[in-house]
Amino acid sequence: MRIQSVLLIVSLVLLFAVDPVCGFNLDSLLVKSVGGEAGVERIKTLSTMHAKCDAVLNGMAGTADVYLAMPDKMYLELQLGPYRLWQAFDGETAWARDHNGAISEITGYQKQELLTQVWFQSFSFLFDDRLPGGSEYLGEEERDGMRCHKVAFYPFDADTVYGYFDCETGLQMLSVSYMDNLETVTTSEDYRTVEGIAMSYYSASTAAGAPISTEFTIKELTLDAEFDHTMFSRPSTEVDDFHFPGGYDSVTVSFDYSNGHIYVPVTVNGKTKLRLILDSGASANIFHAPVVESLQLPVVAKLPAKGIGGYQEIDFVQTDSLTIGDLKLYSQVAGVMNMPPIGVSPVADEPFGGVLGYDFLSRFPILIDYQEKTLTVYNPESFVLPTGGHSIDFRLTMQVPTIVAQLAGIKGDFIVDLGNAFCLIVHSDFSKTNELESRLEDVRDVSGAVGGIGGGVKTLSAVAGSFVFGDISLAGVEVVLPDASAGLSGSSALAGNIGNRLMERFRVLFDYRASSVTFFEVGN
């Protein structure tokens, strides 16, 4: 099972909506779109902005605070009832604080998307000496019955954002952006002139093929606002929401390993015993809905989850505690959805309960021993990495560990996914771009073998002559190739997905704080 909450959708919304500019005469449309020469001159002297907004995410009403420091710093705090999210960029590092208070660095294409918004919202697109980027006028086009100027923007020379501007007023009415294989359309309305600058006070975004929608309405906007700039820097401390038994540096828990899945015993709120799949490919803990209905957990949010075949919306609920062996985690937010108990045999008083994802794995160094069927959770304050392993640095993609590897001699980014019951899943775009079917052996149709959130997909199986990651080289690796343009298998930013059938050849240690995964040869 592959689950991935889209926590960065708020960064796709262009709050100030004066972003894509330039035009048939690039300079003239640029000037007109921000309020004329008076707007440009005011922007030149602008040092900071602070916007207080009403926000709606997938129908949930709340508030958002956005702080900008020109030209390259941004801080966003979104609150929807008890549910809160944070994102920031300090000029070098992009970071986020999630629904459980865990802090992580934003990297890869997610960082690129966040920097794109910084480029637009800080008006860097107006000036050659600020953040890098370019633009190109593409002519006139009719959108929603209105004649518009169409402009392509290339912030940081990366993904293209298209802007559409009213031919009469020069104001931006629409923008279209992409995050991996997700298209987001943003409309901008209610333009007002603030100290000479034309700004949109209302924007709404929807994502094609995904249950994602957002609305932002500016209620209060302050230019050259005074505030503490330390907010942009990544906090040095994490939330202390877990407890190890006194005097212990680690806790070891036995697990069941069935049909490529690791099932860990977990007790919810001190009374409901469940078995959850350990899943580094899940950006949150997720409960199987039927087994937690009796707990009457309060719903705090509704967010989209991304699976192998597409997206679906799920509820997020608040728990008092999760107990894993002698380890306790307190006040955890987790998702809830109906999940098929794939490959699990019935166990008395311990029904299938869902998945343990990033919210658990990110807090501790964790060693998985497939042969002994044990999970060892280390106290991060006293942990020392054992010697003799092959350590590989990873970055997080939507909170999922991602490493560089080579399949049949072709380099790509692969997520390391404890929720993947296969050996290696190769994503459709990577396979087609590199004509992998001609490079692999024993290619055959196994449609229906791969499925999950968003549905099943047509699938081929094959064998790769070589798969190399770090200083480890494996031959004869079994590969599955889903054919899909949506969901994870349609990702153009990721090459594929390393699963348990490959990792079971080793003992594997995940250490999110060190951003590394270490593979130990069996017997060492």
Coordinates of C-alpha atoms in Angstrom, one line a residue:
M1 CA 0.0 0.0 0.0
R2 CA 1.4 3.4 -1.0
I3 CA 0.0 6.5 0.6
Q4 CA 1.3 10.0 0.2
S5 CA -0.5 13.1 1.6
V6 CA -0.2 16.2 -0.6
L7 CA 0.9 18.6 2.1
L8 CA 2.4 21.1 -0.2
I9 CA -0.7 22.0 -2.2
V10 CA -0.9 25.4 -0.4
S11 CA 2.4 26.3 -2.1
L12 CA 0.8 25.9 -5.5
V13 CA -1.6 28.8 -4.8
L14 CA -0.3 32.2 -5.9
L15 CA -1.6 34.3 -3.1
F16 CA -0.8 37.6 -4.5
A17 CA -1.7 36.6 -8.1
V18 CA 0.4 39.2 -9.9
D19 CA 3.0 36.6 -10.6
P20 CA 3.3 35.6 -14.3
V21 CA 3.8 38.9 -16.2
C22 CA 5.5 40.1 -19.3
G23 CA 3.7 40.3 -22.7
F24 CA 3.5 40.9 -26.4
N25 CA 5.8 43.7 -25.4
L26 CA 7.0 42.0 -22.3
D27 CA 7.9 45.2 -20.5
S28 CA 4.6 47.0 -21.2
L29 CA 2.5 44.1 -20.0
L30 CA 4.7 43.6 -17.0
V31 CA 4.2 47.3 -16.0
K32 CA 0.5 47.2 -16.7
S33 CA -0.1 44.0 -14.7
V34 CA 1.3 45.4 -11.4
G35 CA -0.4 48.8 -11.6
G36 CA 1.8 50.7 -14.0
E37 CA 5.0 52.6 -13.3
A38 CA 3.9 53.5 -9.8
G39 CA 3.5 49.9 -8.9
V40 CA 7.0 49.0 -10.3
E41 CA 8.6 51.9 -8.4
R42 CA 6.9 50.9 -5.1
I43 CA 8.0 47.3 -5.6
K44 CA 11.6 48.4 -6.0
T45 CA 11.6 49.8 -2.4
L46 CA 9.5 47.0 -0.9
S47 CA 11.3 45.1 1.9
T48 CA 8.6 42.8 3.4
M49 CA 5.0 41.8 3.2
H50 CA 2.6 40.2 5.6
A51 CA -0.8 38.8 4.6
K52 CA -3.5 37.5 6.9
C53 CA -5.9 35.4 5.0
D54 CA -9.1 33.3 5.3
A55 CA -8.3 29.9 3.8
V56 CA -10.3 27.0 2.6
L57 CA -8.7 23.6 1.9
N58 CA -10.9 20.9 0.5
G59 CA -14.0 22.5 2.2
M60 CA -12.3 23.1 5.6
A61 CA -12.3 26.7 6.6
G62 CA -9.4 28.3 8.5
T63 CA -6.7 31.0 8.3
A64 CA -3.3 31.5 6.8
D65 CA -0.4 33.8 7.6
V66 CA 2.1 34.6 4.9
Y67 CA 5.3 36.5 5.5
L68 CA 7.8 37.5 2.8
A69 CA 11.2 39.2 3.0
M70 CA 12.5 40.4 -0.4
P71 CA 13.8 38.8 -2.4
D72 CA 14.0 35.2 -1.3
K73 CA 12.4 34.4 2.1
M74 CA 8.9 33.1 2.8
Y75 CA 7.0 31.7 5.8
L76 CA 3.5 30.2 5.6
E77 CA 1.4 29.0 8.5
L78 CA -1.9 27.3 7.7
Q79 CA -4.5 26.6 10.5
L80 CA -7.7 24.6 9.9
G81 CA -9.3 24.2 13.3
P82 CA -6.8 22.0 15.3
Y83 CA -4.9 21.1 12.1
R84 CA -1.8 23.1 11.4
L85 CA 0.9 23.1 8.7
W86 CA 4.0 25.2 8.2
Q87 CA 6.3 25.8 5.3
A88 CA 9.3 28.2 4.9
F89 CA 12.3 29.1 2.9
D90 CA 15.2 31.0 4.5
G91 CA 17.1 31.8 1.3
E92 CA 19.0 28.5 1.3
T93 CA 16.9 25.8 3.1
A94 CA 13.3 24.9 2.5
W95 CA 11.6 23.2 5.4
A96 CA 8.2 22.2 6.7
R97 CA 6.6 21.4 10.1
D98 CA 3.9 18.7 9.6
H99 CA 0.6 17.9 11.3
N100 CA 2.4 16.2 14.2
G101 CA 5.0 18.9 14.7
A102 CA 7.8 17.0 13.0
I103 CA 10.3 19.2 11.1
S104 CA 11.8 18.1 7.8
E105 CA 13.8 19.7 5.0
I106 CA 11.9 20.1 1.6
T107 CA 14.0 18.9 -1.3
G108 CA 13.7 17.8 -4.9
Y109 CA 10.8 18.9 -7.1
Q110 CA 8.9 20.0 -4.0
K111 CA 11.5 22.5 -3.1
Q112 CA 11.5 23.7 -6.7
E113 CA 7.7 24.3 -6.4
L114 CA 8.1 26.2 -3.2
L115 CA 10.9 28.4 -4.8
T116 CA 8.7 29.0 -7.8
Q117 CA 6.1 30.6 -5.4
V118 CA 8.9 32.6 -3.7
W119 CA 10.0 33.8 -7.2
F120 CA 6.4 35.0 -8.1
Q121 CA 5.3 36.3 -4.7
S122 CA 8.4 38.3 -4.0
F123 CA 8.1 40.0 -7.5
S124 CA 11.6 38.6 -8.5
F125 CA 10.2 38.0 -12.0
L126 CA 10.2 41.8 -12.5
F127 CA 14.0 42.2 -12.0
D128 CA 17.0 40.6 -13.7
D129 CA 19.2 41.1 -10.6
R130 CA 17.0 39.1 -8.2
L131 CA 16.1 35.4 -8.3
P132 CA 16.8 33.6 -11.6
G133 CA 14.1 32.9 -14.1
G134 CA 12.8 33.8 -17.6
S135 CA 9.6 34.3 -19.6
E136 CA 8.3 34.1 -23.1
Y137 CA 5.2 35.7 -24.8
L138 CA 3.1 33.0 -26.5
G139 CA 0.4 35.2 -28.1
E140 CA -3.3 35.6 -27.5
E141 CA -5.6 32.8 -26.5
E142 CA -9.3 32.5 -25.4
R143 CA -9.8 31.2 -21.9
D144 CA -13.3 30.9 -20.3
G145 CA -14.8 33.1 -23.0
M146 CA -12.2 35.9 -22.4
R147 CA -9.4 37.0 -24.7
C148 CA -6.1 36.7 -22.9
H149 CA -2.4 37.2 -23.4
K150 CA -0.5 33.9 -22.7
V151 CA 2.9 34.0 -21.1
A152 CA 5.2 31.1 -20.3
F153 CA 7.4 31.5 -17.2
Y154 CA 10.5 29.5 -16.3
P155 CA 11.3 30.2 -12.7
F156 CA 14.8 28.9 -11.8
D157 CA 14.8 27.5 -15.4
A158 CA 12.6 24.6 -14.2
D159 CA 9.0 23.7 -14.7
T160 CA 6.9 26.0 -16.9
V161 CA 4.1 28.1 -15.4
Y162 CA 1.6 29.6 -17.8
G163 CA -0.1 32.9 -17.0
Y164 CA -3.1 34.4 -18.7
F165 CA -3.7 38.1 -18.7
D166 CA -6.8 40.1 -19.6
C167 CA -6.1 41.9 -22.9
E168 CA -7.9 45.0 -21.8
T169 CA -6.7 45.5 -18.2
G170 CA -3.4 43.6 -18.3
L171 CA -4.3 41.9 -15.0
Q172 CA -3.6 38.2 -14.5
M173 CA -6.8 36.1 -14.5
L174 CA -5.5 32.6 -14.5
S175 CA -2.3 30.6 -14.1
V176 CA -1.5 26.9 -14.8
S177 CA 1.3 25.2 -12.9
Y178 CA 2.6 21.6 -12.6
M179 CA 4.1 19.6 -9.7
D180 CA 5.4 16.4 -11.1
N181 CA 2.4 15.0 -12.9
L182 CA -0.2 17.1 -11.1
E183 CA -1.7 20.1 -13.0
T184 CA -3.1 23.0 -10.9
V185 CA -5.2 25.8 -12.2
T186 CA -5.4 29.0 -10.2
T187 CA -7.9 31.9 -10.8
S188 CA -7.3 35.4 -9.5
E189 CA -10.0 38.0 -8.7
D190 CA -10.8 41.1 -6.6
Y191 CA -7.9 43.2 -7.6
R192 CA -7.1 46.2 -5.4
T193 CA -4.4 48.9 -5.6
V194 CA -2.2 48.9 -2.5
E195 CA 0.4 51.7 -2.4
G196 CA 0.4 51.7 -6.2
I197 CA 0.7 47.9 -6.6
A198 CA -2.2 46.0 -8.2
M199 CA -2.9 42.9 -6.1
S200 CA -5.5 40.1 -6.2
Y201 CA -7.3 39.6 -2.8
Y202 CA -8.9 36.3 -3.8
S203 CA -7.5 33.2 -5.5
A204 CA -8.8 29.7 -5.9
S205 CA -7.0 26.6 -7.1
T206 CA -8.0 23.1 -8.3
A207 CA -5.9 20.2 -9.3
A208 CA -6.9 18.1 -12.4
G209 CA -7.7 14.5 -11.5
A210 CA -7.1 14.9 -7.8
P211 CA -9.5 15.9 -4.9
I212 CA -7.5 19.1 -4.1
S213 CA -9.0 22.6 -3.9
T214 CA -7.9 25.7 -2.1
E215 CA -9.2 29.2 -1.7
F216 CA -7.4 32.2 -0.2
T217 CA -8.9 35.6 0.6
I218 CA -6.6 38.3 1.9
K219 CA -8.2 40.1 4.9
E220 CA -5.3 42.2 6.0
L221 CA -2.1 43.1 4.0
T222 CA 0.8 45.1 5.3
L223 CA 3.7 46.3 3.2
D224 CA 7.1 46.8 4.8
A225 CA 5.8 45.0 7.9
E226 CA 8.1 44.6 10.9
F227 CA 8.4 41.1 12.3
D228 CA 11.0 38.6 13.7
H229 CA 13.0 37.3 10.7
T230 CA 14.1 34.2 12.7
M231 CA 10.8 32.7 11.7
F232 CA 12.3 31.8 8.3
S233 CA 15.0 29.6 9.8
R234 CA 14.4 25.9 10.4
P235 CA 13.8 25.3 14.1
S236 CA 16.6 23.5 15.9
T237 CA 14.3 21.5 18.2
E238 CA 11.7 18.8 17.5
V239 CA 8.4 18.2 19.2
D240 CA 8.9 15.8 22.2
D241 CA 5.9 13.5 21.7
F242 CA 7.2 10.1 22.6
H243 CA 8.5 8.2 25.7
F244 CA 11.0 5.4 26.0
P245 CA 10.9 3.2 29.2
G246 CA 13.3 4.5 31.8
G247 CA 16.9 3.4 31.4
Y248 CA 16.4 1.9 27.9
D249 CA 18.2 3.0 24.8
S250 CA 16.1 0.8 22.5
V251 CA 12.9 -1.2 22.3
T252 CA 12.6 -4.4 20.2
V253 CA 9.3 -5.6 18.8
S254 CA 8.5 -8.8 17.0
F255 CA 6.6 -8.5 13.7
D256 CA 4.9 -10.7 11.2
Y257 CA 6.3 -10.8 7.7
S258 CA 3.6 -12.0 5.3
N259 CA 3.4 -11.7 1.5
G260 CA 6.0 -8.9 1.4
H261 CA 4.5 -6.8 4.2
I262 CA 5.8 -6.1 7.7
Y263 CA 2.9 -6.2 10.3
V264 CA 3.7 -4.4 13.6
P265 CA 1.5 -4.8 16.7
V266 CA 0.2 -1.4 17.9
T267 CA -2.2 -0.4 20.7
V268 CA -4.4 2.7 20.1
N269 CA -5.4 4.8 23.1
G270 CA -4.3 2.1 25.5
K271 CA -7.1 -0.3 24.6
T272 CA -7.5 -1.3 20.9
K273 CA -4.8 -3.7 19.7
L274 CA -4.1 -3.7 15.9
R275 CA -1.6 -4.9 13.4
L276 CA -0.3 -2.1 11.1
I277 CA 1.9 -2.4 8.0
L278 CA 5.3 -0.6 8.4
D279 CA 5.4 1.8 5.4
S280 CA 8.1 4.3 4.7
G281 CA 6.2 5.2 1.5
A282 CA 3.4 6.7 3.6
S283 CA 3.8 10.3 4.6
A284 CA 1.4 9.8 7.6
N285 CA 0.1 7.0 9.8
I286 CA -3.2 5.7 8.4
F287 CA -5.9 3.7 10.2
H288 CA -8.2 1.2 8.6
A289 CA -11.6 2.8 9.1
P290 CA -13.7 -0.1 10.4
V291 CA -11.3 -0.9 13.3
V292 CA -11.2 2.6 14.8
E293 CA -14.9 3.5 14.4
S294 CA -15.6 2.4 18.0
L295 CA -12.9 4.8 19.3
Q296 CA -14.9 7.8 18.1
L297 CA -11.7 9.8 17.3
P298 CA -12.3 13.5 16.4
V299 CA -11.8 14.4 12.8
V300 CA -9.4 17.3 12.4
A301 CA -8.9 17.5 8.7
K302 CA -9.6 16.1 5.2
L303 CA -6.7 15.8 2.9
P304 CA -5.8 14.0 -0.4
A305 CA -3.7 10.8 -0.4
K306 CA -1.7 9.8 -3.4
G307 CA -1.4 6.2 -4.4
I308 CA -0.1 4.0 -7.1
G309 CA -3.0 4.7 -9.4
G310 CA -4.1 8.2 -8.4
Y311 CA -5.6 10.3 -5.5
Q312 CA -8.5 10.1 -3.0
E313 CA -9.5 12.2 -0.1
I314 CA -9.2 10.9 3.5
D315 CA -10.1 12.0 7.0
F316 CA -7.4 12.8 9.6
V317 CA -8.1 12.1 13.3
Q318 CA -6.5 12.8 16.7
T319 CA -5.4 10.0 19.0
D320 CA -4.3 10.2 22.6
S321 CA -1.6 7.6 22.3
L322 CA 0.0 4.8 20.2
T323 CA 1.9 2.1 22.0
I324 CA 4.5 0.0 20.1
G325 CA 6.2 -2.5 22.5
D326 CA 7.2 -0.4 25.5
L327 CA 7.4 2.8 23.4
K328 CA 4.6 5.4 23.5
L329 CA 3.7 8.2 21.1
Y330 CA 1.3 10.9 22.4
S331 CA -1.3 13.1 20.7
Q332 CA -0.8 11.8 17.2
V333 CA -2.8 12.9 14.1
A334 CA -3.4 10.0 11.7
G335 CA -5.4 9.4 8.5
V336 CA -8.5 7.1 8.3
M337 CA -9.6 5.2 5.2
N338 CA -10.9 1.8 4.1
M339 CA -7.8 -0.3 3.3
P340 CA -7.8 -3.9 2.1
P341 CA -5.8 -6.2 4.5
I342 CA -3.6 -7.5 1.8
G343 CA -1.8 -10.8 2.6
V344 CA -2.6 -10.7 6.3
S345 CA -3.7 -13.8 8.2
P346 CA -6.3 -13.4 11.0
V347 CA -4.8 -13.0 14.5
A348 CA -7.0 -13.1 17.6
D349 CA -7.7 -9.7 19.2
E350 CA -5.3 -8.0 16.7
P351 CA -7.1 -7.1 13.5
F352 CA -5.5 -5.4 10.5
G353 CA -5.3 -1.7 11.4
G354 CA -3.7 0.3 8.6
V355 CA -0.1 1.6 8.1
L356 CA 2.7 3.1 10.2
G357 CA 4.4 5.7 8.1
Y358 CA 6.5 8.8 8.4
D359 CA 4.9 10.0 11.6
F360 CA 6.5 6.9 13.3
L361 CA 9.6 6.2 11.2
S362 CA 10.9 9.8 11.2
R363 CA 11.2 10.1 15.0
F364 CA 13.7 7.3 15.7
P365 CA 16.6 5.3 14.1
I366 CA 14.8 2.0 13.3
L367 CA 16.4 -1.3 12.3
I368 CA 14.4 -4.0 10.4
D369 CA 15.7 -7.5 10.7
Y370 CA 13.7 -9.6 8.2
Q371 CA 15.3 -12.9 9.2
E372 CA 14.7 -12.5 12.9
K373 CA 11.4 -10.7 12.2
T374 CA 12.2 -8.0 14.7
L375 CA 12.0 -4.2 14.7
T376 CA 14.4 -2.3 16.9
V377 CA 13.6 1.3 17.7
Y378 CA 16.5 3.3 19.1
N379 CA 16.4 6.3 21.4
P380 CA 17.7 9.1 19.1
E381 CA 19.4 10.9 22.0
S382 CA 21.8 8.0 22.6
F383 CA 21.9 6.2 19.2
V384 CA 25.3 5.3 17.6
L385 CA 25.3 3.8 14.1
P386 CA 26.6 0.2 14.2
T387 CA 29.7 -0.4 12.0
G388 CA 29.9 -2.7 9.0
G389 CA 26.9 -1.4 7.0
H390 CA 26.5 0.3 3.6
S391 CA 25.1 3.8 4.4
I392 CA 23.4 5.7 1.6
D393 CA 22.2 9.3 1.9
F394 CA 18.6 10.1 1.1
R395 CA 16.4 13.1 0.6
L396 CA 12.7 13.2 1.3
T397 CA 10.1 13.4 -1.5
M398 CA 6.7 14.1 0.1
Q399 CA 8.2 12.7 3.3
V400 CA 9.4 9.5 1.6
P401 CA 13.2 8.5 1.6
T402 CA 14.6 8.8 -1.9
I403 CA 18.0 7.6 -3.1
V404 CA 19.9 7.7 -6.4
A405 CA 20.3 4.3 -8.0
Q406 CA 21.0 2.7 -11.5
L407 CA 18.7 0.3 -13.2
A408 CA 20.3 -1.5 -16.2
G409 CA 22.9 1.3 -16.2
I410 CA 20.4 4.1 -16.2
K411 CA 20.4 6.5 -13.2
G412 CA 17.3 7.7 -11.5
D413 CA 15.7 8.7 -8.2
F414 CA 14.0 5.7 -6.4
I415 CA 12.0 5.9 -3.2
V416 CA 12.8 3.3 -0.5
D417 CA 9.3 1.9 0.3
L418 CA 8.7 -0.5 3.2
G419 CA 5.0 -0.6 2.1
N420 CA 6.0 -2.0 -1.3
A421 CA 5.5 -5.8 -1.2
F422 CA 7.4 -6.3 -4.5
C423 CA 11.2 -6.1 -5.3
L424 CA 11.3 -3.1 -7.5
I425 CA 8.5 -1.0 -9.1
V426 CA 9.6 1.1 -12.1
H427 CA 7.5 4.2 -12.9
S428 CA 5.9 4.5 -16.3
D429 CA 7.6 7.7 -17.5
F430 CA 11.1 6.4 -16.5
S431 CA 10.4 3.1 -18.3
K432 CA 9.1 4.7 -21.5
T433 CA 11.7 7.5 -21.7
N434 CA 14.6 5.0 -21.4
E435 CA 12.9 2.2 -23.4
L436 CA 13.4 -0.2 -20.5
E437 CA 11.3 -3.0 -22.0
S438 CA 14.1 -3.5 -24.6
R439 CA 16.8 -3.5 -21.8
L440 CA 15.1 -6.0 -19.5
E441 CA 14.6 -9.7 -19.7
D442 CA 11.6 -12.0 -19.4
V443 CA 9.0 -9.3 -19.9
R444 CA 5.4 -10.5 -19.4
D445 CA 1.9 -9.3 -18.6
V446 CA 0.8 -9.5 -14.9
S447 CA -2.1 -7.0 -15.0
G448 CA -3.9 -6.7 -11.7
A449 CA -0.9 -7.5 -9.6
V450 CA -0.4 -3.8 -8.6
G451 CA -3.1 -1.7 -7.0
G452 CA -4.0 0.6 -4.1
I453 CA -5.1 4.2 -3.7
G454 CA -6.5 5.4 -7.0
G455 CA -7.2 1.9 -8.3
G456 CA -5.2 -0.8 -10.0
V457 CA -3.1 -0.4 -13.2
K458 CA -2.0 -2.4 -16.1
T459 CA 1.3 -4.1 -15.2
L460 CA 4.3 -5.9 -16.8
S461 CA 6.9 -7.9 -14.9
A462 CA 10.5 -8.3 -16.0
V463 CA 14.1 -9.1 -14.7
A464 CA 16.9 -6.5 -14.6
G465 CA 20.4 -7.6 -15.2
S466 CA 21.8 -5.0 -12.7
F467 CA 20.6 -2.7 -10.0
V468 CA 23.1 -0.5 -8.2
F469 CA 22.6 1.7 -5.2
G470 CA 25.5 3.1 -3.1
D471 CA 28.3 0.5 -3.3
I472 CA 25.8 -2.4 -3.5
S473 CA 25.3 -4.1 -6.9
L474 CA 22.6 -6.7 -7.4
A475 CA 21.9 -8.9 -10.4
G476 CA 18.7 -10.6 -11.5
V477 CA 16.4 -8.1 -9.8
E478 CA 12.7 -8.7 -10.3
V479 CA 10.9 -5.6 -11.7
V480 CA 7.2 -4.6 -12.2
L481 CA 6.3 -1.9 -14.6
P482 CA 2.8 -0.3 -14.0
D483 CA 1.4 1.6 -17.0
A484 CA -0.3 4.7 -15.6
S485 CA -0.1 8.5 -16.1
A486 CA -1.7 9.4 -12.8
G487 CA -0.6 8.7 -9.2
L488 CA 2.8 7.5 -8.2
S489 CA 3.4 5.1 -11.1
G490 CA 2.9 8.1 -13.5
S491 CA 5.5 10.3 -11.7
S492 CA 8.0 11.9 -14.0
A493 CA 10.2 13.1 -11.2
L494 CA 10.8 9.6 -9.7
A495 CA 12.2 6.6 -11.5
G496 CA 10.7 3.9 -9.2
N497 CA 10.2 2.3 -5.9
I498 CA 12.4 -0.1 -3.9
G499 CA 10.4 -2.7 -2.0
N500 CA 10.7 -5.4 0.7
R501 CA 11.5 -8.3 -1.6
L502 CA 14.8 -6.5 -2.4
M503 CA 15.4 -5.2 1.1
E504 CA 14.8 -8.6 2.8
R505 CA 18.2 -9.6 1.6
F506 CA 19.6 -7.3 4.2
R507 CA 19.1 -5.9 7.7
V508 CA 18.0 -2.3 7.0
L509 CA 18.3 0.8 9.3
F510 CA 16.4 4.0 8.6
D511 CA 17.7 7.2 10.3
Y512 CA 15.7 10.2 9.1
R513 CA 17.6 12.6 11.4
A514 CA 20.8 11.6 9.6
S515 CA 19.0 11.4 6.3
S516 CA 20.5 8.0 5.6
V517 CA 19.5 4.4 5.2
T518 CA 22.0 1.7 6.0
F519 CA 22.1 -1.9 4.6
F520 CA 23.8 -4.6 6.6
E521 CA 24.7 -7.9 5.1
V522 CA 22.9 -10.8 6.7
G523 CA 25.2 -12.3 9.4
N524 CA 27.0 -8.9 10.0

